Coordinates of N, CA, C and O in Angstrom, one line a residue:
M838 N 40.3 37.4 -0.5 CA 39.6 36.3 0.3 C 38.3 36.1 -0.4 O 37.9 35.0 -0.5
M839 N 37.5 37.2 -0.7 CA 36.2 37.0 -1.2 C 36.3 36.3 -2.6 O 35.5 35.5 -2.9
W840 N 37.3 36.7 -3.4 CA 37.4 36.1 -4.7 C 37.7 34.6 -4.6 O 37.2 33.8 -5.4
R841 N 38.5 34.2 -3.6 CA 38.8 32.8 -3.4 C 37.6 32.0 -3.1 O 37.3 31.0 -3.6
S842 N 36.7 32.6 -2.2 CA 35.5 32.0 -1.8 C 34.6 31.8 -3.0 O 33.9 30.8 -3.2
L843 N 34.5 32.9 -3.8 CA 33.6 32.8 -5.0 C 34.1 31.8 -6.0 O 33.3 31.0 -6.6
T844 N 35.4 31.7 -6.1 CA 36.0 30.7 -7.0 C 35.7 29.3 -6.6 O 35.3 28.4 -7.4
I845 N 35.9 29.1 -5.3 CA 35.6 27.7 -4.7 C 34.1 27.4 -4.9 O 33.8 26.3 -5.3
L846 N 33.2 28.3 -4.6 CA 31.8 28.1 -4.7 C 31.4 27.8 -6.2 O 30.7 26.9 -6.5
L847 N 32.0 28.6 -7.1 CA 31.7 28.3 -8.5 C 32.2 26.9 -9.0 O 31.5 26.2 -9.7
S848 N 33.4 26.6 -8.5 CA 34.0 25.3 -8.9 C 33.1 24.1 -8.3 O 32.8 23.2 -9.1
V849 N 32.7 24.3 -7.1 CA 31.8 23.2 -6.5 C 30.5 23.1 -7.3 O 30.0 22.1 -7.6
S850 N 29.9 24.3 -7.6 CA 28.7 24.3 -8.4 C 28.8 23.6 -9.7 O 28.0 22.9 -10.2
L851 N 29.9 23.9 -10.4 CA 30.1 23.3 -11.7 C 30.3 21.8 -11.6 O 29.8 21.1 -12.4
L852 N 31.1 21.4 -10.6 CA 31.3 19.9 -10.4 C 29.9 19.3 -10.1 O 29.6 18.2 -10.6
A853 N 29.1 19.9 -9.3 CA 27.8 19.3 -8.9 C 26.9 19.2 -10.1 O 26.1 18.3 -10.3
A854 N 27.0 20.2 -11.0 CA 26.1 20.2 -12.2 C 26.5 19.1 -13.1 O 25.6 18.6 -13.9
C855 N 27.7 18.6 -13.1 CA 28.1 17.5 -14.0 C 27.7 16.2 -13.5 O 27.7 15.2 -14.2
S856 N 27.3 16.1 -12.2 CA 26.9 14.8 -11.6 C 25.4 14.6 -11.7 O 24.7 15.5 -11.5
K857 N 25.0 13.4 -11.9 CA 23.6 13.0 -11.9 C 23.1 12.9 -10.4 O 21.9 13.0 -10.2
T858 N 24.0 12.6 -9.5 CA 23.6 12.4 -8.1 C 23.8 13.8 -7.4 O 24.8 14.4 -7.6
P859 N 22.8 14.2 -6.7 CA 22.9 15.5 -6.0 C 24.0 15.5 -5.0 O 24.3 14.4 -4.5
P860 N 24.6 16.6 -4.7 CA 25.6 16.7 -3.7 C 25.0 16.3 -2.3 O 23.8 16.3 -2.1
K861 N 25.9 16.1 -1.3 CA 25.5 15.7 0.0 C 24.7 16.9 0.7 O 23.8 16.7 1.5
T862 N 25.2 18.1 0.5 CA 24.5 19.3 1.0 C 24.4 20.4 0.0 O 25.2 20.4 -1.0
E863 N 23.5 21.2 0.1 CA 23.2 22.3 -0.8 C 23.5 23.6 -0.1 O 22.9 23.8 1.0
P864 N 24.4 24.5 -0.6 CA 24.8 25.6 0.2 C 23.7 26.6 0.6 O 23.7 27.2 1.6
I865 N 22.7 26.8 -0.3 CA 21.7 27.8 0.0 C 20.8 27.4 1.2 O 20.5 28.2 2.0
T866 N 20.5 26.1 1.3 CA 19.6 25.7 2.4 C 20.3 25.0 3.5 O 19.8 24.9 4.6
G867 N 21.5 24.4 3.2 CA 22.2 23.6 4.2 C 21.6 22.2 4.3 O 21.9 21.4 5.1
G868 N 20.6 21.9 3.4 CA 19.9 20.7 3.5 C 20.6 19.6 2.7 O 21.6 19.8 2.0
D869 N 20.0 18.4 2.7 CA 20.6 17.2 2.1 C 19.7 16.9 0.8 O 18.6 16.4 0.9
P870 N 20.2 17.3 -0.4 CA 19.4 17.0 -1.6 C 19.1 15.6 -1.8 O 18.0 15.3 -2.4
R871 N 20.0 14.7 -1.4 CA 19.7 13.2 -1.7 C 18.5 12.8 -0.9 O 17.6 12.1 -1.4
H872 N 18.4 13.2 0.4 CA 17.2 12.9 1.2 C 16.0 13.7 0.7 O 14.9 13.2 0.7
G873 N 16.2 14.9 0.2 CA 15.1 15.7 -0.4 C 14.5 15.0 -1.6 O 13.3 15.0 -1.7
R874 N 15.3 14.4 -2.4 CA 14.7 13.6 -3.5 C 13.8 12.5 -3.1 O 12.7 12.3 -3.6
E875 N 14.3 11.8 -2.0 CA 13.4 10.7 -1.5 C 12.1 11.3 -0.9 O 11.1 10.7 -1.1
L876 N 12.2 12.4 -0.2 CA 11.0 13.0 0.4 C 10.0 13.5 -0.6 O 8.8 13.3 -0.5
L877 N 10.5 14.1 -1.7 CA 9.6 14.6 -2.8 C 8.9 13.4 -3.4 O 7.7 13.5 -3.7
A878 N 9.5 12.3 -3.5 CA 8.9 11.1 -4.0 C 7.9 10.5 -3.0 O 6.7 10.2 -3.3
R879 N 8.3 10.4 -1.7 CA 7.5 9.9 -0.6 C 6.2 10.7 -0.4 O 5.1 10.2 -0.2
Y880 N 6.3 12.0 -0.4 CA 5.2 12.9 -0.2 C 4.3 13.0 -1.4 O 3.2 13.6 -1.3
G881 N 4.6 12.4 -2.5 CA 3.8 12.4 -3.7 C 3.8 13.6 -4.5 O 2.8 13.9 -5.2
C882 N 4.8 14.4 -4.4 CA 4.9 15.7 -5.1 C 4.8 15.5 -6.6 O 4.3 16.3 -7.4
A883 N 5.2 14.3 -7.1 CA 5.1 14.0 -8.5 C 3.7 13.8 -9.0 O 3.5 13.9 -10.2
S884 N 2.7 13.7 -8.1 CA 1.3 13.6 -8.6 C 0.8 14.9 -9.2 O -0.1 14.9 -9.9
C885 N 1.5 16.0 -8.8 CA 1.1 17.3 -9.3 C 2.2 18.1 -10.1 O 1.9 19.0 -10.9
H886 N 3.4 17.7 -9.9 CA 4.5 18.5 -10.4 C 5.4 17.7 -11.3 O 5.7 16.5 -11.1
K887 N 6.0 18.4 -12.3 CA 7.1 17.8 -13.1 C 8.4 18.2 -12.3 O 8.6 19.3 -12.0
I888 N 9.2 17.1 -11.9 CA 10.4 17.3 -11.1 C 11.5 16.5 -11.7 O 11.4 15.2 -11.7
K889 N 12.5 17.2 -12.1 CA 13.7 16.5 -12.7 C 14.3 15.5 -11.7 O 14.5 15.8 -10.6
G890 N 14.5 14.3 -12.2 CA 15.2 13.3 -11.4 C 14.3 12.5 -10.5 O 14.8 11.6 -9.8
I891 N 13.0 12.7 -10.5 CA 12.0 11.9 -9.7 C 11.2 11.1 -10.7 O 10.6 11.6 -11.7
A892 N 11.2 9.8 -10.4 CA 10.4 8.8 -11.3 C 9.0 9.2 -11.4 O 8.3 9.5 -10.4
H893 N 8.5 9.2 -12.6 CA 7.1 9.5 -12.9 C 6.6 10.9 -12.5 O 5.4 11.1 -12.4
A894 N 7.6 11.8 -12.3 CA 7.2 13.2 -12.0 C 7.1 14.0 -13.2 O 7.9 14.9 -13.5
D895 N 6.0 13.8 -14.0 CA 5.8 14.5 -15.2 C 4.4 15.1 -15.3 O 3.9 15.4 -16.3
S896 N 3.7 15.3 -14.1 CA 2.4 15.8 -14.1 C 2.4 17.3 -14.4 O 3.4 18.0 -14.2
Q897 N 1.3 17.8 -14.9 CA 1.2 19.2 -15.2 C 0.0 19.8 -14.4 O -0.5 20.9 -14.8
V898 N -0.4 19.3 -13.3 CA -1.4 19.9 -12.4 C -0.9 21.2 -11.8 O -1.5 22.2 -11.9
G899 N 0.3 21.1 -11.2 CA 1.0 22.2 -10.6 C 2.1 22.7 -11.6 O 2.4 22.0 -12.5
P900 N 2.8 23.7 -11.2 CA 3.9 24.2 -12.1 C 5.1 23.2 -12.0 O 5.3 22.5 -11.0
P901 N 5.9 23.2 -13.1 CA 7.1 22.4 -13.0 C 8.1 23.0 -12.0 O 8.1 24.2 -11.8
L902 N 8.8 22.1 -11.4 CA 9.7 22.5 -10.3 C 11.2 22.5 -10.7 O 12.1 22.6 -9.9
D903 N 11.4 22.5 -12.0 CA 12.8 22.6 -12.5 C 13.2 24.0 -12.6 O 12.4 24.9 -12.6
E904 N 14.5 24.3 -12.5 CA 15.1 25.6 -12.5 C 14.4 26.6 -11.5 O 14.2 27.7 -11.8
I905 N 14.2 26.1 -10.4 CA 13.5 26.9 -9.3 C 14.4 28.1 -9.0 O 13.8 29.1 -8.6
R906 N 15.7 28.0 -9.1 CA 16.6 29.1 -8.8 C 16.3 30.4 -9.6 O 16.5 31.5 -9.2
S907 N 15.8 30.2 -10.8 CA 15.5 31.3 -11.7 C 14.2 32.0 -11.5 O 13.9 33.0 -12.2
R908 N 13.4 31.5 -10.6 CA 12.1 32.1 -10.4 C 12.1 33.3 -9.6 O 12.9 33.4 -8.6
G909 N 11.3 34.3 -9.9 CA 11.3 35.6 -9.2 C 10.4 35.4 -8.0 O 10.6 36.1 -7.0
Y910 N 9.3 34.6 -8.1 CA 8.4 34.5 -7.0 C 8.1 33.0 -6.7 O 8.2 32.2 -7.6
I911 N 7.6 32.7 -5.5 CA 7.2 31.4 -5.2 C 5.7 31.5 -5.0 O 5.2 32.3 -4.3
A912 N 5.0 30.6 -5.7 CA 3.5 30.6 -5.7 C 2.9 31.9 -6.2 O 1.8 32.2 -5.9
G913 N 3.7 32.6 -6.9 CA 3.2 33.9 -7.5 C 3.1 35.0 -6.5 O 2.7 36.1 -6.8
V914 N 3.4 34.8 -5.2 CA 3.2 35.8 -4.2 C 4.4 36.1 -3.3 O 4.5 37.2 -2.7
L915 N 5.2 35.1 -3.0 CA 6.3 35.3 -2.1 C 7.6 35.6 -2.9 O 7.9 34.9 -3.9
P916 N 8.3 36.6 -2.6 CA 9.6 36.9 -3.2 C 10.5 35.6 -3.1 O 10.5 35.0 -2.0
H917 N 11.2 35.3 -4.1 CA 11.9 34.1 -4.1 C 13.1 34.2 -3.1 O 14.0 35.0 -3.2
S918 N 13.2 33.2 -2.2 CA 14.3 33.0 -1.3 C 14.2 31.6 -0.8 O 13.1 31.0 -0.9
A919 N 15.3 31.1 -0.3 CA 15.3 29.7 0.2 C 14.3 29.6 1.4 O 13.5 28.6 1.5
D920 N 14.3 30.6 2.3 CA 13.4 30.6 3.4 C 11.9 30.6 3.0 O 11.1 29.8 3.5
N921 N 11.6 31.4 2.0 CA 10.2 31.4 1.5 C 9.8 30.1 0.8 O 8.7 29.7 0.9
L922 N 10.8 29.5 0.1 CA 10.5 28.2 -0.5 C 10.2 27.1 0.5 O 9.2 26.4 0.4
M923 N 11.0 27.1 1.6 CA 10.7 26.2 2.7 C 9.4 26.5 3.4 O 8.7 25.5 3.8
K924 N 9.1 27.7 3.6 CA 7.8 28.1 4.2 C 6.7 27.6 3.3 O 5.7 27.1 3.8
W925 N 6.8 27.8 2.0 CA 5.7 27.4 1.1 C 5.5 25.8 1.2 O 4.4 25.3 1.2
I926 N 6.7 25.1 1.2 CA 6.6 23.6 1.2 C 5.9 23.2 2.5 O 5.1 22.3 2.5
R927 N 6.1 23.9 3.6 CA 5.6 23.5 4.9 C 4.1 23.9 5.1 O 3.3 23.1 5.6
H928 N 3.8 25.1 4.7 CA 2.5 25.7 5.0 C 1.9 26.4 3.8 O 1.6 27.7 3.9
P929 N 1.6 25.8 2.7 CA 1.1 26.5 1.5 C -0.2 27.3 1.8 O -0.4 28.4 1.3
R930 N -1.0 26.7 2.6 CA -2.4 27.3 2.8 C -2.4 28.5 3.7 O -3.3 29.2 3.8
E931 N -1.3 28.6 4.5 CA -1.2 29.8 5.3 C -0.8 31.0 4.4 O -1.1 32.1 4.7
I932 N -0.2 30.7 3.3 CA 0.3 31.8 2.3 C -0.8 32.1 1.3 O -1.1 33.2 1.1
V933 N -1.4 31.0 0.7 CA -2.5 31.2 -0.3 C -3.6 30.2 0.2 O -3.5 29.0 -0.1
P934 N -4.6 30.7 0.9 CA -5.6 29.9 1.5 C -6.3 29.0 0.5 O -6.7 27.8 0.8
N935 N -6.5 29.4 -0.7 CA -7.3 28.6 -1.7 C -6.4 27.8 -2.7 O -6.9 27.4 -3.7
T936 N -5.2 27.7 -2.3 CA -4.3 26.9 -3.2 C -4.7 25.5 -3.3 O -5.2 24.9 -2.3
A937 N -4.4 24.8 -4.4 CA -4.6 23.4 -4.6 C -3.6 22.6 -3.8 O -3.8 21.4 -3.6
M938 N -2.4 23.2 -3.5 CA -1.4 22.5 -2.9 C -1.7 22.2 -1.4 O -2.0 23.1 -0.7
P939 N -1.7 20.9 -1.0 CA -2.1 20.5 0.3 C -1.0 20.8 1.3 O 0.2 20.8 1.0
D940 N -1.4 21.0 2.6 CA -0.4 21.0 3.7 C -0.2 19.5 4.1 O -1.1 18.9 4.5
L941 N 1.0 19.0 3.8 CA 1.3 17.6 4.0 C 1.9 17.3 5.3 O 2.3 16.1 5.6
G942 N 2.1 18.3 6.2 CA 2.7 18.0 7.5 C 4.3 17.8 7.4 O 4.9 17.2 8.2
V943 N 4.9 18.5 6.4 CA 6.3 18.4 6.2 C 7.0 19.2 7.3 O 6.6 20.3 7.7
T944 N 8.0 18.5 7.9 CA 8.7 19.2 9.0 C 9.7 20.2 8.5 O 10.0 20.2 7.2
E945 N 10.3 21.0 9.3 CA 11.2 22.0 8.9 C 12.5 21.4 8.3 O 12.9 21.8 7.2
A946 N 13.0 20.3 8.9 CA 14.1 19.6 8.3 C 13.8 19.0 7.0 O 14.7 19.0 6.1
E947 N 12.6 18.4 6.8 CA 12.3 17.8 5.6 C 12.1 18.9 4.5 O 12.6 18.7 3.4
A948 N 11.5 20.0 4.8 CA 11.4 21.1 3.9 C 12.8 21.6 3.4 O 13.0 21.9 2.2
R949 N 13.7 21.7 4.3 CA 15.1 22.1 4.0 C 15.7 21.1 3.0 O 16.3 21.5 2.0
D950 N 15.5 19.9 3.2 CA 16.1 18.8 2.3 C 15.4 18.9 1.0 O 16.0 18.7 -0.1
M951 N 14.1 19.0 1.0 CA 13.3 19.1 -0.3 C 13.7 20.3 -1.1 O 13.9 20.2 -2.3
A952 N 13.8 21.5 -0.4 CA 14.3 22.7 -1.1 C 15.7 22.5 -1.6 O 16.0 22.9 -2.8
A953 N 16.6 21.8 -0.9 CA 17.9 21.5 -1.3 C 17.9 20.7 -2.6 O 18.7 21.0 -3.5
Y954 N 17.1 19.7 -2.7 CA 17.0 19.0 -3.9 C 16.6 19.8 -5.1 O 17.2 19.8 -6.2
L955 N 15.5 20.6 -4.9 CA 15.1 21.5 -6.0 C 16.1 22.5 -6.4 O 16.3 22.7 -7.6
Y956 N 16.9 23.0 -5.5 CA 17.9 24.0 -5.8 C 19.1 23.3 -6.5 O 19.9 23.9 -7.3
S957 N 19.3 22.0 -6.3 CA 20.4 21.2 -6.9 C 20.2 20.9 -8.3 O 21.0 20.4 -9.0
Q958 N 19.0 21.1 -8.8 CA 18.6 20.7 -10.2 C 18.8 21.9 -11.2 O 18.5 23.0 -10.9

């Protein structure tokens, strides 16, 4: 049973990797990557970050947000997990008070979708 689940998950991941359009949901967060892409653009994340698939997201003020899955830490202080990424997106200054990243008032649902998009890349 476990092997079947792993095979299905791997197959879905490989198919999603071949598509330029993010999948409807991302398994790690349960969020909507398509909506997350819109939110990353709307909140102006591109003004500081390089983000694959977001128009004009080539800034180098903050770290690039590609291949986020391979990172060991978020913001250099939080062990990498989907929950910690969503916490960082919502309340960066609660985690690192002097960070340049602003608290933008992102809701929990929006953070889930934004994280879903980042994980889909």
